[in-house]
Coordinates of N, CA, C and O and ligand atoms in Angstrom, one line a residue:
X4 N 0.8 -1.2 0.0 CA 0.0 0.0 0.0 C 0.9 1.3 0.0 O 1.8 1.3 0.8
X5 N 0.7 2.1 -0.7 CA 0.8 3.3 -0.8 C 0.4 4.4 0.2 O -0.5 4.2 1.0
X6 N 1.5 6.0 0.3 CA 1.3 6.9 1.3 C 0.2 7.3 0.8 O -0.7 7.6 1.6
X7 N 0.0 7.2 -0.8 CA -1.2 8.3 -1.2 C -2.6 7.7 -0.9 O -3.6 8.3 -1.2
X8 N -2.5 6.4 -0.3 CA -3.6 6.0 0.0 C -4.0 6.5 1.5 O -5.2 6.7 1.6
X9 N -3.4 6.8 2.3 CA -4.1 7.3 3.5 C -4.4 8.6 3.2 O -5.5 9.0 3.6
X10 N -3.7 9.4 2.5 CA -3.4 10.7 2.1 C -5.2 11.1 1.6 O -5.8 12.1 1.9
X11 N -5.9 9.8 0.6 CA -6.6 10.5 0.2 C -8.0 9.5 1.3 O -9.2 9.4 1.0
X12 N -7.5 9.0 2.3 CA -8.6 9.0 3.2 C -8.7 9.9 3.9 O -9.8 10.3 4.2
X13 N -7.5 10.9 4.5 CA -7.5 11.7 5.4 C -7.4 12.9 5.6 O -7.6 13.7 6.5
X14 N -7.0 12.9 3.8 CA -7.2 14.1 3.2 C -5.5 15.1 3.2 O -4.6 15.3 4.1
X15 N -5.6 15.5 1.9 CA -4.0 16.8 2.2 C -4.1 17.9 2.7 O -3.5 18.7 2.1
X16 N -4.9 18.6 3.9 CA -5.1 19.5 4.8 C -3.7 19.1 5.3 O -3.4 17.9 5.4
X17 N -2.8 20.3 5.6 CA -1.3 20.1 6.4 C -1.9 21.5 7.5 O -2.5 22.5 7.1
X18 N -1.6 21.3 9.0 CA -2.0 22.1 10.2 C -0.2 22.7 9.8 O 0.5 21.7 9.5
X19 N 0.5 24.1 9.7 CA 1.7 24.2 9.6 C 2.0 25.6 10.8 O 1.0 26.3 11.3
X20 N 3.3 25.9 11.1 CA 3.4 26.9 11.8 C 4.4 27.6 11.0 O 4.9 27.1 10.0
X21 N 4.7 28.8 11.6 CA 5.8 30.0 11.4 C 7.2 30.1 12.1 O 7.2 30.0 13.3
X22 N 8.1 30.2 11.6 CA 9.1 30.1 12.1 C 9.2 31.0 13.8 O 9.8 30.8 14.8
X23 N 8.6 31.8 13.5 CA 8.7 33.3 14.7 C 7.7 33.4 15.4 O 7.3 34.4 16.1
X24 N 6.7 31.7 15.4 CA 5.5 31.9 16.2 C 6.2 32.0 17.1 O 7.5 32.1 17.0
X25 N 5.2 32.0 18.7 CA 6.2 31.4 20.0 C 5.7 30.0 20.4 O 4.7 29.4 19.8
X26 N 6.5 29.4 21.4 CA 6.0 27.9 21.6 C 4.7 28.1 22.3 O 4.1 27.0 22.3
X27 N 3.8 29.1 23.0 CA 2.9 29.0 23.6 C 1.9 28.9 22.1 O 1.0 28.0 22.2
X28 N 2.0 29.5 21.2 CA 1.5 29.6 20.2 C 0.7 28.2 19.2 O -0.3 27.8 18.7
X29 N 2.1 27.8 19.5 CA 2.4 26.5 18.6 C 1.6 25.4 19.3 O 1.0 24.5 18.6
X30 N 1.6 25.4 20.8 CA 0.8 24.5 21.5 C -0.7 24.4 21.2 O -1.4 23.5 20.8
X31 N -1.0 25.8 21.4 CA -2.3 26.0 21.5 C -2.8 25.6 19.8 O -4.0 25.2 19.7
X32 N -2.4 25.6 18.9 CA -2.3 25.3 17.7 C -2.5 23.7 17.5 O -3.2 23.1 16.7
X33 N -1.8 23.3 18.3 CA -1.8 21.3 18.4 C -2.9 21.3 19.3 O -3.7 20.4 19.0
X34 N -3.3 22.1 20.6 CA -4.5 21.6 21.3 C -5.8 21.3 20.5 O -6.5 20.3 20.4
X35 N -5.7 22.8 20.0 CA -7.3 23.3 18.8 C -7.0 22.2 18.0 O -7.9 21.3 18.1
X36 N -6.1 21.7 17.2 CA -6.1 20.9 15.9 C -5.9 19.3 16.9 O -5.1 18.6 16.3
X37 N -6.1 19.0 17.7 CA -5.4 17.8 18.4 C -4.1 17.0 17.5 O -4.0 15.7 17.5
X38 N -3.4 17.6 17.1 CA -2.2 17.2 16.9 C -0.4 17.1 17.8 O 0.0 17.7 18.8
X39 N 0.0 16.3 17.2 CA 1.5 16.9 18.2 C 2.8 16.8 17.4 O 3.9 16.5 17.8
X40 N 2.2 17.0 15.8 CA 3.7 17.8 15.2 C 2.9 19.5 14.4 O 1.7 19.8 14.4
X41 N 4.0 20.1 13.9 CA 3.4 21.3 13.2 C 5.1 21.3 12.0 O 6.2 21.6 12.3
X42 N 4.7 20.9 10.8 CA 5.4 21.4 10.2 C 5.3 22.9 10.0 O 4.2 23.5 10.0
X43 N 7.3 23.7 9.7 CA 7.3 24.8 10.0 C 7.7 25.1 8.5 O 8.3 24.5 7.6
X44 N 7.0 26.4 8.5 CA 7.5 26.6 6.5 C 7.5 28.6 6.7 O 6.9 29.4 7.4
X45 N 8.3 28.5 5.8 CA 8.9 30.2 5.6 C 7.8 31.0 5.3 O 6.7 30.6 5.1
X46 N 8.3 32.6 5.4 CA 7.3 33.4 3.9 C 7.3 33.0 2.9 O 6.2 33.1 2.4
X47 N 8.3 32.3 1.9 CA 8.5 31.4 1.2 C 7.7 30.1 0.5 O 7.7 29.6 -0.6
X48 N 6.8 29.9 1.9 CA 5.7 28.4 1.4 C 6.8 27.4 1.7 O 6.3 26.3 1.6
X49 N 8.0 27.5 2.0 CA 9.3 26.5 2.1 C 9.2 25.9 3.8 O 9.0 26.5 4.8
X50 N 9.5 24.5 3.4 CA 9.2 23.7 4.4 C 11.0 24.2 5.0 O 12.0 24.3 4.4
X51 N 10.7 24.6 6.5 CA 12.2 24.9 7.0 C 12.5 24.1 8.5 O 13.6 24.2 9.1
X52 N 11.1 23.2 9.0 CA 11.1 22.6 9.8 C 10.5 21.8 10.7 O 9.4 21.9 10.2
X53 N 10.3 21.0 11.6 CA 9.4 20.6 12.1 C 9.4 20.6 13.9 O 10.6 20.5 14.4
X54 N 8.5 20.8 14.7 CA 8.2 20.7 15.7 C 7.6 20.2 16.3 O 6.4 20.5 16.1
X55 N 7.9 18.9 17.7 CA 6.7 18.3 17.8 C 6.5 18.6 19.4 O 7.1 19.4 20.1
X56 N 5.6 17.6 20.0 CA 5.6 17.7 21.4 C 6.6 17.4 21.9 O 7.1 18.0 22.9
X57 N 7.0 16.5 21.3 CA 8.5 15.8 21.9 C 9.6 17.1 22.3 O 9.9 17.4 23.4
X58 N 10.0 17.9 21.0 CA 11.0 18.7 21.1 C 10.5 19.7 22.3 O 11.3 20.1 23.2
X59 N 8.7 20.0 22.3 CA 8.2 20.8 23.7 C 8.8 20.6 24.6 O 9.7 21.4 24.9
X60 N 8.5 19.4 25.3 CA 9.0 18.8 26.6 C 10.2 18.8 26.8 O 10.7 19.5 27.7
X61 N 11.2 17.7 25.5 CA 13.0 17.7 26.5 C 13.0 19.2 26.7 O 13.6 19.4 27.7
X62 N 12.5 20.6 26.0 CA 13.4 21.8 25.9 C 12.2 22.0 26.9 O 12.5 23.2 26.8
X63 N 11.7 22.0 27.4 CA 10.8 22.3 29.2 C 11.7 22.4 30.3 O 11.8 23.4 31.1
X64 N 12.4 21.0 30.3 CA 12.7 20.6 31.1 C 14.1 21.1 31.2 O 14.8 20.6 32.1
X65 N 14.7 21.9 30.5 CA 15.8 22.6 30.4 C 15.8 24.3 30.5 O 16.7 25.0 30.9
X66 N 14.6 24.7 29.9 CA 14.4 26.2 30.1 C 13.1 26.5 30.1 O 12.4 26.3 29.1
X67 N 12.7 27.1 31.4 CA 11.3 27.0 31.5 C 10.8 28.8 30.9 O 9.6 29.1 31.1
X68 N 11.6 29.7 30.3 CA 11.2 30.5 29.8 C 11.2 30.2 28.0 O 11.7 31.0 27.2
X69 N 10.6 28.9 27.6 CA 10.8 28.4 26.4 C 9.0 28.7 25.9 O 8.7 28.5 24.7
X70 N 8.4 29.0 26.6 CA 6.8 29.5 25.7 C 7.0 30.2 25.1 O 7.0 30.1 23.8
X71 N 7.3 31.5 26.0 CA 7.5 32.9 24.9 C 8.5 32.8 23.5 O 8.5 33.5 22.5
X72 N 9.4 31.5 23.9 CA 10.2 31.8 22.5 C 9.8 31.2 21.5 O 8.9 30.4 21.5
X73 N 10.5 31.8 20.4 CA 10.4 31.3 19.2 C 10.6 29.8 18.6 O 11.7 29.4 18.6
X74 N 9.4 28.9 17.9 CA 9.0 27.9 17.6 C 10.8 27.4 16.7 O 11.4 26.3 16.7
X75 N 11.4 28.8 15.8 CA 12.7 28.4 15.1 C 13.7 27.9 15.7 O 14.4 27.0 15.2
X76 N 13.9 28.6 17.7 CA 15.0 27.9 18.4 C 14.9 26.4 18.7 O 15.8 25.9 19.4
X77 N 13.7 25.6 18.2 CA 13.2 24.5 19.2 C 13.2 23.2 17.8 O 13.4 22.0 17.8
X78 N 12.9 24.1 16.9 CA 12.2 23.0 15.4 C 13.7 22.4 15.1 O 14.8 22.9 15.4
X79 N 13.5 20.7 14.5 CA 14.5 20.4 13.8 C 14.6 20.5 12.5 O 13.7 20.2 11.7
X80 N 15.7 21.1 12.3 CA 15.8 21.6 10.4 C 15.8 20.7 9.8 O 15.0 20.7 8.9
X81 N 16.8 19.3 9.9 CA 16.9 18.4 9.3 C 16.0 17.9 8.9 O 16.2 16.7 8.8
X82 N 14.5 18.1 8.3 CA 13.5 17.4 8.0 C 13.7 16.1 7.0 O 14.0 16.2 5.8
X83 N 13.4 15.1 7.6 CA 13.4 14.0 6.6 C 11.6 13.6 6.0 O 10.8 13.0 6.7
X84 N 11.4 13.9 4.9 CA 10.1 13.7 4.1 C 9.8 12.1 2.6 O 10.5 11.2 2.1
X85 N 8.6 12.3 2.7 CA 8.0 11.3 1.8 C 7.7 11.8 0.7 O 7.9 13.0 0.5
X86 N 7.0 10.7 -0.5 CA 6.3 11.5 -0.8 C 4.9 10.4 -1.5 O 5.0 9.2 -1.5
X87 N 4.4 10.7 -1.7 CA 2.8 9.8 -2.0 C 3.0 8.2 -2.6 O 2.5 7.1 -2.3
X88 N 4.0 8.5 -3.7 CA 4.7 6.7 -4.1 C 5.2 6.4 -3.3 O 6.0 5.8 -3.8
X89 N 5.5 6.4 -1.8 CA 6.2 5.8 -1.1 C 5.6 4.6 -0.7 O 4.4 4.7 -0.7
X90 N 6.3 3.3 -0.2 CA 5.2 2.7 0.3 C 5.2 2.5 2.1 O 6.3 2.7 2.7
X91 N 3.7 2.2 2.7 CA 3.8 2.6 3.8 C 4.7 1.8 4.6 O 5.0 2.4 5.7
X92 N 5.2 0.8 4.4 CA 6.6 0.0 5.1 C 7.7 0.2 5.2 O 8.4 0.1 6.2
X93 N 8.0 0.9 3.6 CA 9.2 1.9 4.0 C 8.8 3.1 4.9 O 9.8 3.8 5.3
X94 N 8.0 3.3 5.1 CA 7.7 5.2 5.6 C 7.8 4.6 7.0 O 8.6 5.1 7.7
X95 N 7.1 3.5 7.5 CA 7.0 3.0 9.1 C 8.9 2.4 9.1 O 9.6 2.8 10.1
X96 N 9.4 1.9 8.3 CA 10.8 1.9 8.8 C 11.6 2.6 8.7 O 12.4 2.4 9.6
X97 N 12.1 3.9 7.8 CA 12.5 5.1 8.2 C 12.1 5.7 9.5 O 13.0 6.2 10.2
X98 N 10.6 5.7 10.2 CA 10.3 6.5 11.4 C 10.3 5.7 12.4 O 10.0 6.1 13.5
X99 N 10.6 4.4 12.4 CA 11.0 3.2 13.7 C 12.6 3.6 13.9 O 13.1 4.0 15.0
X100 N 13.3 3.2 12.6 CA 14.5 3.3 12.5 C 15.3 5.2 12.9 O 16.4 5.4 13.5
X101 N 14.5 5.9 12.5 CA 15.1 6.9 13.1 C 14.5 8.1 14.3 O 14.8 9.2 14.6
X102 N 13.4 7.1 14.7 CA 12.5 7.4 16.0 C 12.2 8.9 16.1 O 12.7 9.8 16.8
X103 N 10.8 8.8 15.0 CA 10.2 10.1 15.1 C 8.9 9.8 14.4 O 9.0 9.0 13.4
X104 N 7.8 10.2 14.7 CA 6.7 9.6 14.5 C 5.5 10.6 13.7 O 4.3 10.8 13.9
X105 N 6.4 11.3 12.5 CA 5.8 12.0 11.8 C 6.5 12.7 10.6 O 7.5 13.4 10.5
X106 N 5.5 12.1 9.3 CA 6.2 12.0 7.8 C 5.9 13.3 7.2 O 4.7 13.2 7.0
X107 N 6.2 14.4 6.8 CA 5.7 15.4 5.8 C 6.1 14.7 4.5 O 7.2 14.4 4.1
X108 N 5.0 14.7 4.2 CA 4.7 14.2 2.5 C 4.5 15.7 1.5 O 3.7 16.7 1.5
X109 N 5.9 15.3 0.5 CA 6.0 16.5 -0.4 C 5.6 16.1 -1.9 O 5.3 14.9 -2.1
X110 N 5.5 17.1 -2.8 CA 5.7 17.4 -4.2 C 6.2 17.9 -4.7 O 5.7 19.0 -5.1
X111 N 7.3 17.6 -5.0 CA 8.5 18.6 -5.6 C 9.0 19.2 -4.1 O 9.5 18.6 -3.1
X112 N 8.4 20.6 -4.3 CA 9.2 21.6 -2.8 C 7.4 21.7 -1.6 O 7.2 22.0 -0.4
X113 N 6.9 21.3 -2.5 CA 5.3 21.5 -1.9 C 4.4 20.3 -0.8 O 3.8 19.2 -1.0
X114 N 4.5 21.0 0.3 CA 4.0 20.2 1.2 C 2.4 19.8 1.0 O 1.6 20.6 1.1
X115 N 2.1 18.4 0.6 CA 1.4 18.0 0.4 C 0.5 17.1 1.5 O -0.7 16.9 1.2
X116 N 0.9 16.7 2.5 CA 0.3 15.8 3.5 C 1.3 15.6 4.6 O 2.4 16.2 4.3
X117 N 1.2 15.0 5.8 CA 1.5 14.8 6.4 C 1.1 13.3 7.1 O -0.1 12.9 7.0
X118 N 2.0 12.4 7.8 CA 1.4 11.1 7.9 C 2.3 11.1 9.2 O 3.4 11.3 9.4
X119 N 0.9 10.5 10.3 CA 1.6 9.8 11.6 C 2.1 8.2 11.5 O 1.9 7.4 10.6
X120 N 2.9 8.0 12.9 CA 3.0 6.6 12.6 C 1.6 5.4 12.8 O 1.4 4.2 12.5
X121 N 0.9 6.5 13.7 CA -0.7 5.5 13.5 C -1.1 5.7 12.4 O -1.2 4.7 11.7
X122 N -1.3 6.8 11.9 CA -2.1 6.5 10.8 C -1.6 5.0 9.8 O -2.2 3.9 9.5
X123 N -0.3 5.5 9.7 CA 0.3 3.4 9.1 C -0.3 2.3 9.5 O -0.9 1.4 9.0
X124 N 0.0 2.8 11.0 CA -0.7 1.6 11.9 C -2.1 1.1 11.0 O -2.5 0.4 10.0
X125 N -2.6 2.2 12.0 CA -4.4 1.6 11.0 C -4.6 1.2 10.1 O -5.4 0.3 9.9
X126 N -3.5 2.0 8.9 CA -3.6 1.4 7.4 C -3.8 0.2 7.2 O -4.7 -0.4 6.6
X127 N -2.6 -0.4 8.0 CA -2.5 -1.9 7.5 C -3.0 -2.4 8.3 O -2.9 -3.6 8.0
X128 N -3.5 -2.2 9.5 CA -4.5 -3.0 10.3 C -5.6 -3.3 9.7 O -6.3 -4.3 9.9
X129 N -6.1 -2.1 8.8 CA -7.2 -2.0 7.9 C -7.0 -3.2 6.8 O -7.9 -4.1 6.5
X130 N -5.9 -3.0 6.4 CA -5.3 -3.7 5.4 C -5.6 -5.8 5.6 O -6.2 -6.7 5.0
X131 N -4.8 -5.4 6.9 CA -5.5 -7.2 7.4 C -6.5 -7.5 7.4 O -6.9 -8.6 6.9
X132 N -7.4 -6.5 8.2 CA -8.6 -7.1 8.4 C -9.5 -7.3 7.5 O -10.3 -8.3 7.6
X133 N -9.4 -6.5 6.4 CA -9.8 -7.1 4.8 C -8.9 -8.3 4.5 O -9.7 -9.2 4.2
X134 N -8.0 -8.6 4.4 CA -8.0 -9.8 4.0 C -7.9 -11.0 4.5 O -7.6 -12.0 3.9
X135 N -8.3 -10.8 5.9 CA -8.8 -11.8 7.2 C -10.2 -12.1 6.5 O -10.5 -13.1 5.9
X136 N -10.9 -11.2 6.7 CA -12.5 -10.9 5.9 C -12.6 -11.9 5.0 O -13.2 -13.0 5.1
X137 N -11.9 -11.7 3.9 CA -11.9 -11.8 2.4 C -11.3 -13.3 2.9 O -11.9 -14.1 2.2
X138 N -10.7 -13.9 3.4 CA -10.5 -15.5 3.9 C -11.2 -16.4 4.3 O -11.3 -17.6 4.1
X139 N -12.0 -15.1 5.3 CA -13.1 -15.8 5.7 C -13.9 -16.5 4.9 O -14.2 -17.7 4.9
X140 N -14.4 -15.6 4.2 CA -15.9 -16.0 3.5 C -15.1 -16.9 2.4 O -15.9 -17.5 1.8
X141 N -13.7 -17.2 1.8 CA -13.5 -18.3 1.0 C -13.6 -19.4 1.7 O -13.9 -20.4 1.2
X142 N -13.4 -19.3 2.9 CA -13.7 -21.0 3.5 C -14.9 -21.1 4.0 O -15.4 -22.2 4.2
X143 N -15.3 -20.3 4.2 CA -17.2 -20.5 4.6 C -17.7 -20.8 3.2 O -18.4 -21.8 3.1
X144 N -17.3 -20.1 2.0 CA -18.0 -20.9 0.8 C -17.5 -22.0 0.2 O -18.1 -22.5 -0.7
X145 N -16.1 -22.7 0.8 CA -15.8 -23.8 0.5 C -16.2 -24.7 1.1 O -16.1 -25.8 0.6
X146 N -16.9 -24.6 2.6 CA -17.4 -25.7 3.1 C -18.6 -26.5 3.0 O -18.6 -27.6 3.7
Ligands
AMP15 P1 8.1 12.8 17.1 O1 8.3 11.4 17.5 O2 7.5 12.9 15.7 O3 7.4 13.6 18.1 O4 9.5 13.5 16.9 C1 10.7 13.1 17.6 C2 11.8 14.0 17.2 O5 12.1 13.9 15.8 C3 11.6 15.5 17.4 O6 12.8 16.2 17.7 C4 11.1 16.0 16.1 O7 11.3 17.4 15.8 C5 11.8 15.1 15.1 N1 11.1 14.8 13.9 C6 9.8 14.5 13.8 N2 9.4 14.2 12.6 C7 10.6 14.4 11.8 C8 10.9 14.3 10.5 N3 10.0 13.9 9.5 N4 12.2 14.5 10.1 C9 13.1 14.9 11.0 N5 12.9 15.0 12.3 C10 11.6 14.7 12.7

């Protein structure tokens, strides 16, 4: 299965932030939207980084005047991305293997979607249970 398959169950709506928001900002942003990453993109439309809960917390627990600041001191630049031909086994072993639990899916330079590691999950849980299903009823009609 394919990324573009969740993509078009859950739709390419991307929740994104600003480099110069502040972290109090950015939270309240994941509360309203119940999320816990925010891809960060320029004036530009340029994806320049990502922020998640995770990065919230360790840097909490290090400087507790980290609300007021800016979402840019906290985000990791390094963004590693997908993109819709991917398939969802590679996307779940890049984000096991490099322990982060959230894909921005591009087009060209263009942020196109975004994928958790549940959402995978579900996929192919989805995925099974159709063809658990689809098992079923061949041996109920072979019997
Ligand atoms: P997460 O598990 O997604 O909350 O993220 C764990 C750490 O990895 C945080 O420091 C994130 O900023 C970072 N991170 C999350 N997603 C990505 C990604 N796609 N590429 C690079 N780093 C990421």
């Amino acid at each position: 299965m394919k990324i573009s398959r969740i993509l078009a169950t859950k739709g390419r709506r991307v929740i994104t932030t600003r480099p110069t928001i502040t972290i109090r900002e950015a939270i309240a942003a994941m509360l309203e939207h119940n999320i816990g990453a925010l891809p960060v993109i320029d004036e530009n439309e340029q994806l320049v980084g990502i922020i998640t809960e995770r990065d919230i917390i360790r840097n909490l627990a290090k400087d507790e005047k980290l609300f007021s600041q800016a979402v840019q001191q906290f985000m990791t630049r390094k963004v590693i991305t997908g993109v819709a031909q991917d398939d969802l086994e590679s996307a779940a072993n890049t984000m096991t293997e490099r322990r982060f639990r959230h894909l921005p899916i591009m087009d060209g330079s263009v942020l196109v979607g975004i994928v958790s590691i549940g959402d995978i999950v579900k996929a192919q849980r989805d995925e099974y249970r159709g063809a658990v299903d689809t098992l079923q009823t061949q041996i109920i009609e072979e019997q």
